[in-house]
mmCIF file of C-alpha atoms in Angstrom:
data_model
loop_
_atom_site.group_PDB
_atom_site.id
_atom_site.type_symbol
_atom_site.label_atom_id
_atom_site.label_comp_id
_atom_site.label_asym_id
_atom_site.label_seq_id
_atom_site.Cartn_x
_atom_site.Cartn_y
_atom_site.Cartn_z
ATOM 1 C CA MET A 525 0.000 0.000 0.000
ATOM 2 C CA SER A 526 1.473 3.285 -1.081
ATOM 3 C CA LEU A 527 1.992 6.079 1.383
ATOM 4 C CA PRO A 528 0.180 9.398 1.130
ATOM 5 C CA GLU A 529 2.100 12.022 -0.813
ATOM 6 C CA LEU A 530 2.480 14.226 2.258
ATOM 7 C CA VAL A 531 4.113 11.345 4.154
ATOM 8 C CA GLN A 532 6.506 10.585 1.286
ATOM 9 C CA SER A 533 7.622 14.182 1.081
ATOM 10 C CA THR A 534 8.163 14.290 4.860
ATOM 11 C CA LEU A 535 10.238 11.107 4.764
ATOM 12 C CA ASP A 536 12.477 12.653 2.091
ATOM 13 C CA GLY A 537 13.903 9.263 1.085
ATOM 14 C CA GLU A 538 14.339 7.887 4.624
ATOM 15 C CA SER A 539 13.318 4.229 4.871
ATOM 16 C CA VAL A 540 10.448 3.090 7.088
ATOM 17 C CA ALA A 541 11.311 0.425 9.682
ATOM 18 C CA ALA A 542 7.776 -0.090 11.072
ATOM 19 C CA ARG A 543 4.246 0.902 10.118
ATOM 20 C CA VAL A 544 1.164 0.685 12.359
ATOM 21 C CA GLY A 545 -2.422 1.560 11.415
ATOM 22 C CA LEU A 546 -4.179 3.844 13.898
ATOM 23 C CA GLY A 547 -7.701 3.470 12.536
ATOM 24 C CA GLY A 548 -9.163 4.820 9.293
ATOM 25 C CA ASP A 549 -6.381 6.232 7.143
ATOM 26 C CA ASP A 550 -4.279 7.393 10.098
ATOM 27 C CA LEU A 551 -0.775 5.887 10.274
ATOM 28 C CA LEU A 552 2.244 5.743 12.559
ATOM 29 C CA LEU A 553 5.591 5.223 10.869
ATOM 30 C CA VAL A 554 8.937 4.647 12.567
ATOM 31 C CA THR A 555 12.314 5.326 10.939
ATOM 32 C CA SER A 556 15.786 5.038 12.433
ATOM 33 C CA THR A 557 15.703 8.655 13.658
ATOM 34 C CA ARG A 558 12.064 9.641 14.260
ATOM 35 C CA THR A 559 8.430 8.634 14.583
ATOM 36 C CA LEU A 560 5.899 10.115 12.156
ATOM 37 C CA VAL A 561 2.182 10.314 12.979
ATOM 38 C CA TYR A 562 -0.018 10.875 9.928
ATOM 39 C CA ARG A 563 -3.546 12.194 10.398
ATOM 40 C CA ALA A 564 -5.770 11.911 7.335
ATOM 41 C CA GLU A 565 -8.088 14.715 6.299
ATOM 42 C CA GLY A 566 -11.376 14.753 8.198
ATOM 43 C CA LEU A 567 -14.521 16.795 8.447
ATOM 44 C CA LEU A 568 -12.986 19.124 11.025
ATOM 45 C CA SER A 569 -9.256 18.806 10.277
ATOM 46 C CA ASP A 570 -6.793 18.907 7.429
ATOM 47 C CA GLU A 571 -4.260 16.277 6.454
ATOM 48 C CA ALA A 572 -1.126 16.562 8.651
ATOM 49 C CA VAL A 573 2.122 14.820 9.662
ATOM 50 C CA GLU A 574 3.758 15.270 13.069
ATOM 51 C CA GLU A 575 7.413 14.306 13.762
ATOM 52 C CA TYR A 576 8.847 13.002 17.061
ATOM 53 C CA PRO A 577 12.654 12.598 17.142
ATOM 54 C CA HIS A 578 14.039 9.509 18.892
ATOM 55 C CA ASP A 579 16.747 11.229 20.949
ATOM 56 C CA ALA A 580 14.445 11.263 24.008
ATOM 57 C CA GLU A 581 15.631 10.874 27.598
ATOM 58 C CA HIS A 582 12.362 9.474 28.898
ATOM 59 C CA VAL A 583 9.423 7.542 27.434
ATOM 60 C CA GLY A 584 6.152 7.561 29.369
ATOM 61 C CA VAL A 585 2.754 5.974 28.753
ATOM 62 C CA SER A 586 -0.690 6.737 30.127
ATOM 63 C CA GLU A 587 -3.692 4.594 29.250
ATOM 64 C CA GLY A 588 -7.362 5.451 29.054
ATOM 65 C CA ARG A 589 -10.325 3.336 28.133
ATOM 66 C CA ARG A 590 -10.209 4.341 24.463
ATOM 67 C CA LYS A 591 -7.042 6.399 24.020
ATOM 68 C CA ALA A 592 -3.454 5.979 25.217
ATOM 69 C CA LYS A 593 -0.795 8.670 25.221
ATOM 70 C CA ILE A 594 2.933 8.233 24.601
ATOM 71 C CA THR A 595 5.140 11.038 25.880
ATOM 72 C CA LEU A 596 8.724 11.629 24.769
ATOM 73 C CA ASP A 597 10.768 13.787 27.146
ATOM 74 C CA TYR A 598 13.691 15.680 25.587
ATOM 75 C CA GLY A 599 15.067 17.191 28.782
ATOM 76 C CA LEU A 600 15.670 20.920 28.418
ATOM 77 C CA ASP A 601 13.797 20.862 25.100
ATOM 78 C CA GLY A 602 10.561 19.822 26.818
ATOM 79 C CA GLU A 603 8.069 17.045 26.177
ATOM 80 C CA ARG A 604 5.988 15.980 23.214
ATOM 81 C CA THR A 605 2.945 13.706 23.336
ATOM 82 C CA PHE A 606 0.851 11.877 20.761
ATOM 83 C CA SER A 607 -2.214 9.676 21.215
ATOM 84 C CA VAL A 608 -3.050 6.289 19.743
ATOM 85 C CA PRO A 609 -5.967 3.883 20.233
ATOM 86 C CA THR A 610 -5.418 1.887 23.435
ATOM 87 C CA LYS A 611 -5.811 -1.407 21.599
ATOM 88 C CA GLN A 612 -2.856 -0.470 19.345
ATOM 89 C CA LEU A 613 -0.599 0.740 22.192
ATOM 90 C CA ASP A 614 1.666 -2.317 22.384
ATOM 91 C CA GLN A 615 2.054 -2.431 18.603
ATOM 92 C CA VAL A 616 3.078 1.245 18.613
ATOM 93 C CA LEU A 617 5.290 1.244 21.697
ATOM 94 C CA HIS A 618 7.496 -1.611 20.500
ATOM 95 C CA PRO A 619 8.924 0.126 17.382
ATOM 96 C CA VAL A 620 9.065 3.513 19.129
ATOM 97 C CA LEU A 621 11.261 2.064 21.900
ATOM 98 C CA ALA A 622 13.399 0.346 19.289
ATOM 99 C CA GLY A 623 13.963 3.702 17.592
ATOM 100 C CA VAL A 624 14.849 5.402 20.900
ATOM 101 C CA PHE A 625 17.295 2.616 21.833
ATOM 102 C CA ASN A 626 18.991 2.937 18.464
ATOM 103 C CA ALA A 627 19.221 6.736 18.658
ATOM 104 C CA ARG A 628 20.552 6.655 22.238
ATOM 105 C CA GLY A 629 23.199 4.044 21.369
ATOM 106 C CA ILE A 630 21.736 1.389 23.670
ATOM 107 C CA THR A 631 21.501 -1.162 20.870
ATOM 108 C CA ASP A 632 24.291 -1.824 18.362
ATOM 109 C CA THR A 633 24.167 -1.730 14.589
ATOM 110 C CA GLY A 634 22.316 -4.786 13.316
ATOM 111 C CA GLU A 635 20.775 -5.517 16.721
ATOM 112 C CA THR A 636 17.003 -5.913 16.589
ATOM 113 C CA VAL A 637 14.354 -5.402 19.257
ATOM 114 C CA LYS A 638 12.331 -8.625 19.406
ATOM 115 C CA GLN A 639 9.732 -8.265 22.192
ATOM 116 C CA THR A 640 8.492 -5.654 24.653
ATOM 117 C CA TYR A 641 6.602 -6.566 27.851
ATOM 118 C CA ARG A 642 4.981 -4.173 30.334
ATOM 119 C CA PHE A 643 3.940 -5.349 33.818
ATOM 120 C CA SER A 644 2.642 -2.472 35.952
ATOM 121 C CA GLU A 645 5.917 -0.659 36.868
ATOM 122 C CA LEU A 646 8.230 -3.167 35.186
ATOM 123 C CA THR A 647 9.214 -3.032 31.514
ATOM 124 C CA ILE A 648 11.174 -5.836 29.858
ATOM 125 C CA VAL A 649 12.618 -5.434 26.372
ATOM 126 C CA ILE A 650 14.316 -8.392 24.674
ATOM 127 C CA THR A 651 16.664 -7.700 21.781
ATOM 128 C CA SER A 652 18.807 -10.065 19.744
ATOM 129 C CA ALA A 653 21.807 -9.388 22.022
ATOM 130 C CA ARG A 654 20.549 -8.310 25.471
ATOM 131 C CA LEU A 655 17.726 -7.932 27.946
ATOM 132 C CA ILE A 656 16.815 -4.388 29.003
ATOM 133 C CA ARG A 657 14.933 -3.905 32.270
ATOM 134 C CA HIS A 658 13.354 -0.738 33.617
ATOM 135 C CA ILE A 659 11.554 -0.359 36.930
ATOM 136 C CA GLY A 660 9.339 2.657 37.565
ATOM 137 C CA ALA A 661 6.358 4.576 36.325
ATOM 138 C CA ALA A 662 8.108 5.452 33.072
ATOM 139 C CA VAL A 663 8.352 2.819 30.371
ATOM 140 C CA TRP A 664 11.991 3.791 29.932
ATOM 141 C CA ASP A 665 14.492 6.398 31.066
ATOM 142 C CA GLU A 666 18.232 6.536 31.741
ATOM 143 C CA GLU A 667 17.896 4.506 34.983
ATOM 144 C CA TYR A 668 17.538 1.244 33.061
ATOM 145 C CA GLU A 669 19.542 -1.986 33.541
ATOM 146 C CA GLU A 670 20.808 -4.277 30.804
ATOM 147 C CA TYR A 671 22.167 -7.833 30.678
ATOM 148 C CA ALA A 672 24.212 -8.826 27.640
ATOM 149 C CA PHE A 673 23.521 -12.348 26.359
ATOM 150 C CA GLU A 674 27.272 -12.718 25.872
ATOM 151 C CA ASP A 675 27.597 -12.959 29.673
ATOM 152 C CA VAL A 676 24.542 -15.178 30.265
ATOM 153 C CA THR A 677 25.598 -18.709 31.301
ATOM 154 C CA ASP A 678 22.284 -20.080 32.590
ATOM 155 C CA LEU A 679 18.563 -19.365 32.521
ATOM 156 C CA ASP A 680 15.877 -20.690 34.862
ATOM 157 C CA PHE A 681 12.240 -20.059 35.788
ATOM 158 C CA GLU A 682 10.723 -20.553 39.257
ATOM 159 C CA GLU A 683 6.936 -20.718 39.232
ATOM 160 C CA GLY A 684 4.908 -19.277 42.106
ATOM 161 C CA SER A 685 1.201 -19.062 42.868
ATOM 162 C CA VAL A 686 0.876 -15.551 41.436
ATOM 163 C CA ALA A 687 4.121 -14.761 39.597
ATOM 164 C CA THR A 688 7.037 -16.561 37.984
ATOM 165 C CA SER A 689 10.620 -15.592 38.820
ATOM 166 C CA VAL A 690 12.997 -15.327 35.884
ATOM 167 C CA VAL A 691 16.544 -16.194 37.005
ATOM 168 C CA LEU A 692 19.408 -15.079 34.776
ATOM 169 C CA THR A 693 22.968 -16.126 35.598
ATOM 170 C CA VAL A 694 25.106 -13.285 34.299
ATOM 171 C CA GLY A 695 28.868 -13.153 34.829
ATOM 172 C CA GLY A 696 28.695 -15.594 37.737
ATOM 173 C CA ARG A 697 25.867 -13.821 39.624
ATOM 174 C CA GLN A 698 22.106 -14.329 39.553
ATOM 175 C CA GLU A 699 19.685 -11.598 38.465
ATOM 176 C CA ARG A 700 15.975 -12.051 39.209
ATOM 177 C CA PHE A 701 12.718 -10.400 38.230
ATOM 178 C CA LYS A 702 9.082 -11.544 38.415
ATOM 179 C CA THR A 703 6.444 -11.730 35.716
ATOM 180 C CA PRO A 704 2.696 -12.380 36.169
ATOM 181 C CA ASN A 705 1.820 -16.003 35.565
ATOM 182 C CA ASP A 706 -0.613 -15.116 32.784
ATOM 183 C CA GLN A 707 2.288 -13.677 30.726
ATOM 184 C CA ALA A 708 5.140 -15.816 32.048
ATOM 185 C CA ARG A 709 4.942 -18.297 29.179
ATOM 186 C CA ALA A 710 5.351 -15.570 26.558
ATOM 187 C CA VAL A 711 8.330 -14.077 28.414
ATOM 188 C CA ARG A 712 9.897 -17.517 28.845
ATOM 189 C CA GLU A 713 9.603 -18.460 25.191
ATOM 190 C CA GLY A 714 10.822 -15.078 23.980
ATOM 191 C CA LEU A 715 13.818 -14.955 26.322
ATOM 192 C CA VAL A 716 14.897 -18.590 25.811
ATOM 193 C CA SER A 717 14.628 -18.180 22.051
ATOM 194 C CA ALA A 718 16.743 -15.001 22.026
ATOM 195 C CA VAL A 719 19.460 -16.310 24.395
ATOM 196 C CA CYS A 720 19.785 -19.673 22.640
ATOM 197 C CA ALA A 721 19.879 -18.045 19.205
ATOM 198 C CA TYR A 722 22.679 -15.747 20.379
ATOM 199 C CA HIS A 723 24.762 -18.682 21.673
ATOM 200 C CA GLY A 724 23.951 -20.929 18.708
ATOM 201 C CA VAL A 725 22.238 -23.692 20.744
ATOM 202 C CA ASP A 726 18.787 -25.287 20.608
ATOM 203 C CA ASP A 727 17.763 -25.171 24.275
ATOM 204 C CA VAL A 728 18.894 -24.247 27.791
ATOM 205 C CA ASP A 729 20.355 -27.699 28.496
ATOM 206 C CA GLU A 730 22.596 -27.376 25.461
ATOM 207 C CA LEU A 731 23.584 -23.887 26.623
ATOM 208 C CA ARG A 732 24.662 -25.287 30.015
ATOM 209 C CA ALA A 733 26.679 -28.038 28.343
ATOM 210 C CA LYS A 734 28.399 -25.503 26.103
ATOM 211 C CA VAL A 735 29.246 -23.265 29.058
ATOM 212 C CA ALA A 736 30.676 -26.234 31.002
ATOM 213 C CA GLU A 737 32.785 -27.272 28.013
ATOM 214 C CA GLU A 738 34.162 -23.753 27.588
ATOM 215 C CA ALA A 739 34.971 -23.566 31.319
ATOM 216 C CA GLU A 740 36.849 -26.883 31.099
ATOM 217 C CA ARG A 741 38.893 -25.618 28.142
ATOM 218 C CA ASP A 742 39.718 -22.432 30.046
ATOM 219 C CA ASP A 743 40.891 -24.496 33.059
ATOM 220 C CA GLU A 744 43.145 -26.608 30.828
ATOM 221 C CA ALA A 745 44.595 -23.477 29.248
ATOM 222 C CA ASP A 746 45.292 -22.023 32.706
ATOM 223 C CA THR A 747 46.976 -25.265 33.780
ATOM 224 C CA ASP A 748 49.210 -25.222 30.698
ATOM 225 C CA ALA A 749 50.088 -21.577 31.339
ATOM 226 C CA ASP A 750 51.008 -22.389 34.956
ATOM 227 C CA ALA A 751 53.226 -25.254 33.786
ATOM 228 C CA ASP A 752 55.050 -22.960 31.366
ATOM 229 C CA THR A 753 55.543 -20.431 34.156
ATOM 230 C CA GLU A 754 57.001 -23.067 36.512
ATOM 231 C CA GLY A 755 59.720 -23.818 33.949
ATOM 232 C CA THR A 756 60.978 -20.243 34.129
ATOM 233 C CA VAL A 757 60.943 -19.599 37.887
ATOM 234 C CA SER A 758 63.770 -17.289 38.975
ATOM 235 C CA PHE A 759 65.191 -17.075 42.477
ATOM 236 C CA GLY A 760 66.998 -13.774 41.861
ATOM 237 C CA ASP A 761 70.715 -13.135 42.250
ATOM 238 C CA GLY A 762 71.236 -15.172 45.430
ATOM 239 C CA PRO A 763 71.590 -14.094 49.064
ATOM 240 C CA GLY A 764 72.899 -10.634 49.837
ATOM 241 C CA PRO A 765 75.954 -9.849 51.979
ATOM 242 C CA LEU A 766 75.770 -10.415 55.725
ATOM 243 C CA ASP A 767 74.836 -7.388 57.817
ATOM 244 C CA THR A 768 77.632 -6.610 60.318
ATOM 245 C CA SER A 769 76.261 -3.264 61.477
ATOM 246 C CA GLY A 770 75.319 -4.717 64.900
ATOM 247 C CA VAL A 771 78.837 -5.946 65.793
ATOM 248 C CA ASP A 772 80.698 -3.976 68.517
ATOM 249 C CA GLY A 773 83.919 -2.290 67.392
ATOM 250 C CA ASP A 774 86.019 -4.034 70.095
ATOM 251 C CA VAL A 775 85.158 -7.565 69.034
ATOM 252 C CA THR A 776 88.369 -9.494 68.367
ATOM 253 C CA ALA A 777 89.095 -12.132 65.784
ATOM 254 C CA GLU A 778 88.732 -14.720 68.539
ATOM 255 C CA ASP A 779 85.290 -13.351 69.436
ATOM 256 C CA GLY A 780 84.263 -13.687 65.820
ATOM 257 C CA ALA A 781 85.478 -17.246 65.726
ATOM 258 C CA GLU A 782 83.488 -17.983 68.848
ATOM 259 C CA SER A 783 80.290 -16.636 67.285
ATOM 260 C CA GLY A 784 80.793 -18.718 64.186
ATOM 261 C CA SER A 785 81.382 -21.893 66.200
ATOM 262 C CA GLU A 786 77.832 -21.897 67.568
ATOM 263 C CA ASP A 787 76.622 -23.564 64.372
ATOM 264 C CA ARG A 788 79.348 -25.808 63.037
ATOM 265 C CA GLY A 789 77.143 -27.046 60.200
ATOM 266 C CA ALA A 790 76.625 -23.564 58.792
ATOM 267 C CA THR A 791 80.049 -21.853 59.258
ATOM 268 C CA GLU A 792 83.568 -23.313 59.014
ATOM 269 C CA THR A 793 86.330 -21.857 61.241
ATOM 270 C CA VAL A 794 89.776 -21.623 59.604
ATOM 271 C CA ARG A 795 92.847 -21.490 61.898
ATOM 272 C CA THR A 796 96.052 -19.836 60.681
ATOM 273 C CA PRO A 797 98.980 -22.281 61.167
ATOM 274 C CA GLU A 798 101.907 -21.331 63.386
ATOM 275 C CA PRO A 799 105.292 -20.709 61.773
ATOM 276 C CA GLY A 800 106.954 -23.955 60.766
ATOM 277 C CA GLN A 801 103.731 -25.919 60.990
ATOM 278 C CA ALA A 802 102.664 -27.545 57.770
ATOM 279 C CA THR A 803 99.169 -27.027 56.499
ATOM 280 C CA GLU A 804 97.486 -30.199 55.364
ATOM 281 C CA THR A 805 94.864 -30.032 52.653
ATOM 282 C CA THR A 806 92.562 -32.609 51.181
ATOM 283 C CA ASP A 807 90.445 -32.399 48.045
ATOM 284 C CA ARG A 808 86.751 -31.885 48.825
ATOM 285 C CA ASP A 809 83.714 -33.438 47.253
ATOM 286 C CA ASP A 810 81.265 -31.251 45.353
ATOM 287 C CA ASP A 811 79.241 -30.650 48.516
ATOM 288 C CA GLY A 812 82.162 -28.771 50.131
ATOM 289 C CA PHE A 813 82.413 -31.060 53.172
ATOM 290 C CA GLY A 814 84.885 -33.721 51.979
ATOM 291 C CA ASP A 815 84.554 -37.426 52.570
ATOM 292 C CA SER A 816 83.631 -37.161 56.243
ATOM 293 C CA GLY A 817 80.576 -34.850 56.009
ATOM 294 C CA PHE A 818 80.866 -31.985 58.545
ATOM 295 C CA ARG A 819 84.494 -32.745 59.621
ATOM 296 C CA SER A 820 87.112 -30.313 58.181
ATOM 297 C CA ALA A 821 89.368 -32.337 55.941
ATOM 298 C CA GLY A 822 93.119 -32.646 56.758
ATOM 299 C CA VAL A 823 92.978 -31.433 60.397
ATOM 300 C CA ALA A 824 94.790 -33.732 62.886
ATOM 301 C CA ASP A 825 93.200 -34.811 66.151
ATOM 302 C CA ASP A 826 95.648 -32.801 68.297
ATOM 303 C CA ALA A 827 94.999 -29.704 66.223
ATOM 304 C CA VAL A 828 91.255 -30.151 66.789
ATOM 305 C CA ALA A 829 91.797 -30.485 70.544
ATOM 306 C CA GLU A 830 93.919 -27.339 70.593
ATOM 307 C CA GLU A 831 91.273 -25.432 68.636
ATOM 308 C CA LEU A 832 88.540 -26.568 71.028
ATOM 309 C CA ALA A 833 90.614 -25.369 73.999
ATOM 310 C CA GLU A 834 90.993 -21.933 72.422
ATOM 311 C CA LEU A 835 87.277 -21.785 71.742
ATOM 312 C CA ARG A 836 86.504 -22.640 75.377
ATOM 313 C CA LYS A 837 88.660 -19.684 76.468
ATOM 314 C CA VAL A 838 86.777 -17.398 74.100
ATOM 315 C CA VAL A 839 83.418 -18.659 75.405
ATOM 316 C CA GLU A 840 84.484 -18.108 79.014
ATOM 317 C CA LYS A 841 85.649 -14.582 78.180
ATOM 318 C CA GLN A 842 82.316 -13.817 76.490
ATOM 319 C CA ASN A 843 80.383 -15.218 79.439
ATOM 320 C CA GLU A 844 82.322 -12.992 81.824
ATOM 321 C CA ARG A 845 81.567 -9.980 79.625
ATOM 322 C CA LEU A 846 77.868 -10.864 79.570
ATOM 323 C CA ASP A 847 77.801 -11.218 83.347
ATOM 324 C CA ARG A 848 79.321 -7.746 83.772
ATOM 325 C CA GLN A 849 76.804 -6.252 81.358
ATOM 326 C CA GLU A 850 73.918 -7.937 83.164
ATOM 327 C CA ARG A 851 75.098 -6.595 86.577
ATOM 328 C CA THR A 852 75.437 -3.098 85.118
ATOM 329 C CA ILE A 853 71.902 -3.271 83.695
ATOM 330 C CA GLN A 854 70.469 -4.478 87.019
ATOM 331 C CA GLN A 855 72.228 -1.622 88.810
ATOM 332 C CA LEU A 856 70.768 0.944 86.387
ATOM 333 C CA ILE A 857 67.291 -0.511 86.844
ATOM 334 C CA GLU A 858 67.630 -0.298 90.637
ATOM 335 C CA GLU A 859 68.770 3.339 90.492
ATOM 336 C CA LEU A 860 65.854 4.234 88.229
ATOM 337 C CA ARG A 861 63.426 2.627 90.653
ATOM 338 C CA GLN A 862 64.907 4.661 93.546
ATOM 339 C CA GLY A 863 64.526 7.865 91.543
ATOM 340 C CA ARG A 864 68.200 8.677 91.292
#
């Protein structure tokens, strides 16, 4: 059916995405950028076309017994309202919302709006790539929520006596909303169809199997990555130099030897031979301890006894020093207690 000449001239070559009859010869046409309402010539009015751009910030609906009004709010530019027969409201609202979503950048190029559902103060819009939910008196405004099908890993429905809960698993968390039981079947079929079509599966069970398979592949990839990382573990440049900042300036070489002798397995004490005394050496194994484990190779028994005697003297000297320090500390504590 050809469009009236006035409508064609107003379109100016722009293609029509949706067309809804409003009774008689009146028409509503939706393009990618605007909604056109055509009123045919009547007994009391002339033929006319009104334009409503889609860059609205708010879409509201009010219903009467015979007429319904759709209001587009443009913020600082004010509001504009047009009326349609109440029985055609859902047919009109669906393409109008699709045009607003496209103009506001909510939907992507090539994404189509499939179904629109209104339940009191809840509006659900299902597109080919996402679910858009708005709660409130308005059908839509900027306080909406959206759930991309790309992130949906499961879909379930919990039936109640009055309403059915729709449970979406999105990015590891569950999102819920309720629909009246008399419309739950339509919402279920529309949502399952859109989600499964997006993921390329036939039903929800196949979607779950696909998600589990992808998770298993991701785990295997992570395991392989961890194995590759283990093969390149670095322990740095080795231990740093020992900190000697806490050693008193009057500590002698003998004192140092005494400190090192406390752990014979960790530090080896080397004694400088006396003049005329030969130094015996023995080749060590790769572990640095020679054939006898912790025993220093090439040291005679009498030399070991002599070294132990020297170490005992050093230990006694250190013990005497510690006793003096302890008595001094006790004396200072006593004086402090007496208030000196």
